CSV table of C-alpha atoms in Angstrom, one decimal:
chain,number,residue,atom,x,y,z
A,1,UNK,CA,-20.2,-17.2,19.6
A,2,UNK,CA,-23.2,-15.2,17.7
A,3,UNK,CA,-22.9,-13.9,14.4
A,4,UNK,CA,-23.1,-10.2,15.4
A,5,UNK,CA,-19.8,-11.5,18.3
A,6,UNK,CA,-17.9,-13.1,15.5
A,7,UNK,CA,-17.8,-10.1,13.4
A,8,UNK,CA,-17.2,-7.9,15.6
A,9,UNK,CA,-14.0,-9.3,15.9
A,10,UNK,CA,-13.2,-7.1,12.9
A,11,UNK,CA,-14.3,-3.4,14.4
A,12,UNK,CA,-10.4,-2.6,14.6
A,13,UNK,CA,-10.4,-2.2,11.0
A,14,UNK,CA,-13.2,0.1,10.2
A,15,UNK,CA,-12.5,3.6,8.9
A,16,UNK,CA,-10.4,4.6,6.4
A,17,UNK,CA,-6.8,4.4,6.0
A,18,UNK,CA,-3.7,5.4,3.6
A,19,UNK,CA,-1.7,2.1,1.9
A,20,UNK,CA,1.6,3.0,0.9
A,21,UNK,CA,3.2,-0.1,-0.4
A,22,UNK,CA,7.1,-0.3,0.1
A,23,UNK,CA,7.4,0.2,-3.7
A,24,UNK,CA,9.6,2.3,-5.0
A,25,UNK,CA,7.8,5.4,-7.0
A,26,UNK,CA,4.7,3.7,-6.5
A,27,UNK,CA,2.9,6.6,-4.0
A,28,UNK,CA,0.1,5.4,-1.8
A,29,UNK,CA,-3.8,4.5,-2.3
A,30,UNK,CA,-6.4,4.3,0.1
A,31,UNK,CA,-9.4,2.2,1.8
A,32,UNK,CA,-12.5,2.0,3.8
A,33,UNK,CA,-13.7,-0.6,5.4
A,34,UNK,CA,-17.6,-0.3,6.3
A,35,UNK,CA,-20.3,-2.7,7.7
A,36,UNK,CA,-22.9,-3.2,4.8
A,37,UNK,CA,-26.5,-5.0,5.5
A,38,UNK,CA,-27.0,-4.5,9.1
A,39,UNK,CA,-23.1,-5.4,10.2
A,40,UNK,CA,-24.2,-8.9,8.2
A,41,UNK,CA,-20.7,-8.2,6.1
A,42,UNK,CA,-17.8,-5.9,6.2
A,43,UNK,CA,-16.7,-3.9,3.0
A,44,UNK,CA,-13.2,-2.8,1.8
A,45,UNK,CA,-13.6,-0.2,-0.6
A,46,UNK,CA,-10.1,0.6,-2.2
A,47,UNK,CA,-8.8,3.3,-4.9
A,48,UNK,CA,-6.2,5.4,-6.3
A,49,UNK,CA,-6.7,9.3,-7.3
A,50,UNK,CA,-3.9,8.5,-9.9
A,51,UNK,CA,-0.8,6.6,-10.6
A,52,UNK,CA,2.2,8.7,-10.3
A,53,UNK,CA,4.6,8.8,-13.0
A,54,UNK,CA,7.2,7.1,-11.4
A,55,UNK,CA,5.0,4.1,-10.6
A,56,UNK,CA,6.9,0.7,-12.1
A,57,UNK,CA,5.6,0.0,-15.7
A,58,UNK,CA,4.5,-3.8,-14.0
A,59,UNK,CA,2.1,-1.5,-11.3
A,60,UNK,CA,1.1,0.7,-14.3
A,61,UNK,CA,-0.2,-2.4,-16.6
A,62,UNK,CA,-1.6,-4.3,-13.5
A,63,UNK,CA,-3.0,-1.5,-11.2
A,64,UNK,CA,-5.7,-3.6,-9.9
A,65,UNK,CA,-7.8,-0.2,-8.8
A,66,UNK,CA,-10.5,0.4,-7.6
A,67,UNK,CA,-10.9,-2.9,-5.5
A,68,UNK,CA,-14.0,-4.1,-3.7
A,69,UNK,CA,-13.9,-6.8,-1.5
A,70,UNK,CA,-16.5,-8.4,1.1
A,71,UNK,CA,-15.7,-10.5,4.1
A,72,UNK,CA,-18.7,-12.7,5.6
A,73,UNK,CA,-18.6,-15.1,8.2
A,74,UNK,CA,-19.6,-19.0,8.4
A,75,UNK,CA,-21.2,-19.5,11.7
A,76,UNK,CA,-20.5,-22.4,12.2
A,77,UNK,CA,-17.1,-22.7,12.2
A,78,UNK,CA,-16.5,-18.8,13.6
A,79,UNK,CA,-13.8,-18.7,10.2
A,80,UNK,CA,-14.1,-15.9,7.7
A,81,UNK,CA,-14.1,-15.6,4.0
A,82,UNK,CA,-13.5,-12.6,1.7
A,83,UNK,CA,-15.1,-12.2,-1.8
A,84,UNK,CA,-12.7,-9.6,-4.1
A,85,UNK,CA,-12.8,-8.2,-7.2
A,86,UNK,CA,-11.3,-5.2,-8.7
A,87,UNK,CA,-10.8,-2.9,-12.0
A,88,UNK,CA,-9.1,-5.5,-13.9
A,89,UNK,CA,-11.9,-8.3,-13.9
A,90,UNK,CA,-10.2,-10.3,-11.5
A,91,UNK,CA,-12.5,-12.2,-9.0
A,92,UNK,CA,-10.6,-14.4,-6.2
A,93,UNK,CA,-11.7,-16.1,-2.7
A,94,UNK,CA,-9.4,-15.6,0.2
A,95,UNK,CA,-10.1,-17.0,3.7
A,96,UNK,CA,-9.2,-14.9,6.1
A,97,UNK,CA,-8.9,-14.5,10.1
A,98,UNK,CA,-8.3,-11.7,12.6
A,99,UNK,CA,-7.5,-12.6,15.9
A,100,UNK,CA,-4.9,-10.2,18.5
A,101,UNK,CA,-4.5,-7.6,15.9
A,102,UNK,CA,-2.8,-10.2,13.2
A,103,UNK,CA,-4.7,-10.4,10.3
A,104,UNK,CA,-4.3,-12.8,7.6
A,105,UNK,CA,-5.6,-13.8,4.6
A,106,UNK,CA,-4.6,-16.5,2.4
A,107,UNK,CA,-5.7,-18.7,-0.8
A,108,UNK,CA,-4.5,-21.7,-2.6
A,109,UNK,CA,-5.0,-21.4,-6.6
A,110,UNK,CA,-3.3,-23.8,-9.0
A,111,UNK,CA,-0.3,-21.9,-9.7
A,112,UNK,CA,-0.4,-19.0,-8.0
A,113,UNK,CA,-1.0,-19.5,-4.3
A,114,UNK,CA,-0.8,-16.2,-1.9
A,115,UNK,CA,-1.2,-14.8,1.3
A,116,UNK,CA,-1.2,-11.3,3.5
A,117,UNK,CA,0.2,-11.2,7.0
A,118,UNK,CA,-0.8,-7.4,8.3
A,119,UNK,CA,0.0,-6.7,12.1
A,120,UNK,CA,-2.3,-4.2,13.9
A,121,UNK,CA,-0.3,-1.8,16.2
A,122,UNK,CA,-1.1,-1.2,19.9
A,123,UNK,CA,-2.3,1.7,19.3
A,124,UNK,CA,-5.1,0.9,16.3
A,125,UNK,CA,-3.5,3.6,13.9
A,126,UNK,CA,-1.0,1.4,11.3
A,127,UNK,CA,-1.3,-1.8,9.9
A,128,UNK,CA,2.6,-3.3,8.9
A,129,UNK,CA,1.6,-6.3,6.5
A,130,UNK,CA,3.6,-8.3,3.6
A,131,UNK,CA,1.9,-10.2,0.3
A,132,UNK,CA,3.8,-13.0,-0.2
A,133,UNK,CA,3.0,-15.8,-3.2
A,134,UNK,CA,4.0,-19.2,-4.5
A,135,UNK,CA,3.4,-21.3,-7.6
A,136,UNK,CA,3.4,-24.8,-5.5
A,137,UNK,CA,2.3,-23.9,-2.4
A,138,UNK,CA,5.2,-24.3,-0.8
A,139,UNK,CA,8.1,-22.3,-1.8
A,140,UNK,CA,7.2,-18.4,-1.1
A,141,UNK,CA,8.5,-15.4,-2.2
A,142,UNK,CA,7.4,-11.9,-1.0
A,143,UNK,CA,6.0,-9.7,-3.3
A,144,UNK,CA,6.0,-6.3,-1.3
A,145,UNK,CA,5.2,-4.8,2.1
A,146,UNK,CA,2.6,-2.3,3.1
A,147,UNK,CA,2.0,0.1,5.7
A,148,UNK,CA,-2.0,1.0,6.1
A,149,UNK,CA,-2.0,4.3,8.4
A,150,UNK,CA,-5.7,4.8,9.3
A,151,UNK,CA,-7.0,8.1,8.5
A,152,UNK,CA,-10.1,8.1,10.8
A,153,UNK,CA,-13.0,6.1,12.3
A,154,UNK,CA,-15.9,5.8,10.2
């Protein structure tokens, strides 16, 4: 498996797509995902226009937008890992794989352990995905679905 094969594992996700979390009042956002250097990484760009004001006051004090995030691959092991950071300050390192249009991402932080499962439709056009976290590791709770609805190719 080359480098350039590896990452093109991830072509189903670029362009640019609506998220609409299954939160009520909450409204939608949006991202782009984009190859930077060459196709050597993938960027997801994400951001808000504006909160609506019947977002949740927890969204409105945490609204994590915009969020930046960059997903490089280890070629040696063919296993990928995503750098993210967003409008808060908040840095964290997820690993990541996409394989048969599932998608997941996951990390272990003393804590506050999380992970995404997002499923890629036949079709390419929607993204049906969960966040889930856990203090031990072990027990999980979900946090909140998502639909991404892609917008167009880039």
């Amino acid at each position: 498996m080359t480098h350039t094969t590896a990452l093109a594992r991830l072509e189903p996700l670029v362009g640019r797509w609506t998220v609409r979390p299954d939160v009520p009042g909450l409204g939608s956002a949006w991202t782009e995902f984009t190859w930077q250097d060459d196709g050597a990484y993938l960027r997801q760009y994400s951001d808000i226009d504006e909160l609506p004001p019947t977002a949740p006051q927890a969204w409105r004090d945490n609204a994590p937008f915009p969020t930046t995030t960059l997903i490089g691959l280890d070629d040696a092991t063919g296993e990928f890992t995503m750098l993210y950071a967003d409008g808060r300050g908040v840095h964290r390192v997820y690993q990541m794989t996409f394989a048969d249009g599932v998608w997941r991402m996951w990390r272990a932080a003393p804590g506050f352990h999380q992970r995404f499962t997002g499923e890629l439709n036949p079709a390419g056009d929607t993204i049906h995905a969960r966040w889930e976290s856990s203090e031990d590791g072990t027990t999980w709770t979900s946090d909140f679905t998502v639909t991404y609805t892609r917008i167009d190719h880039a």
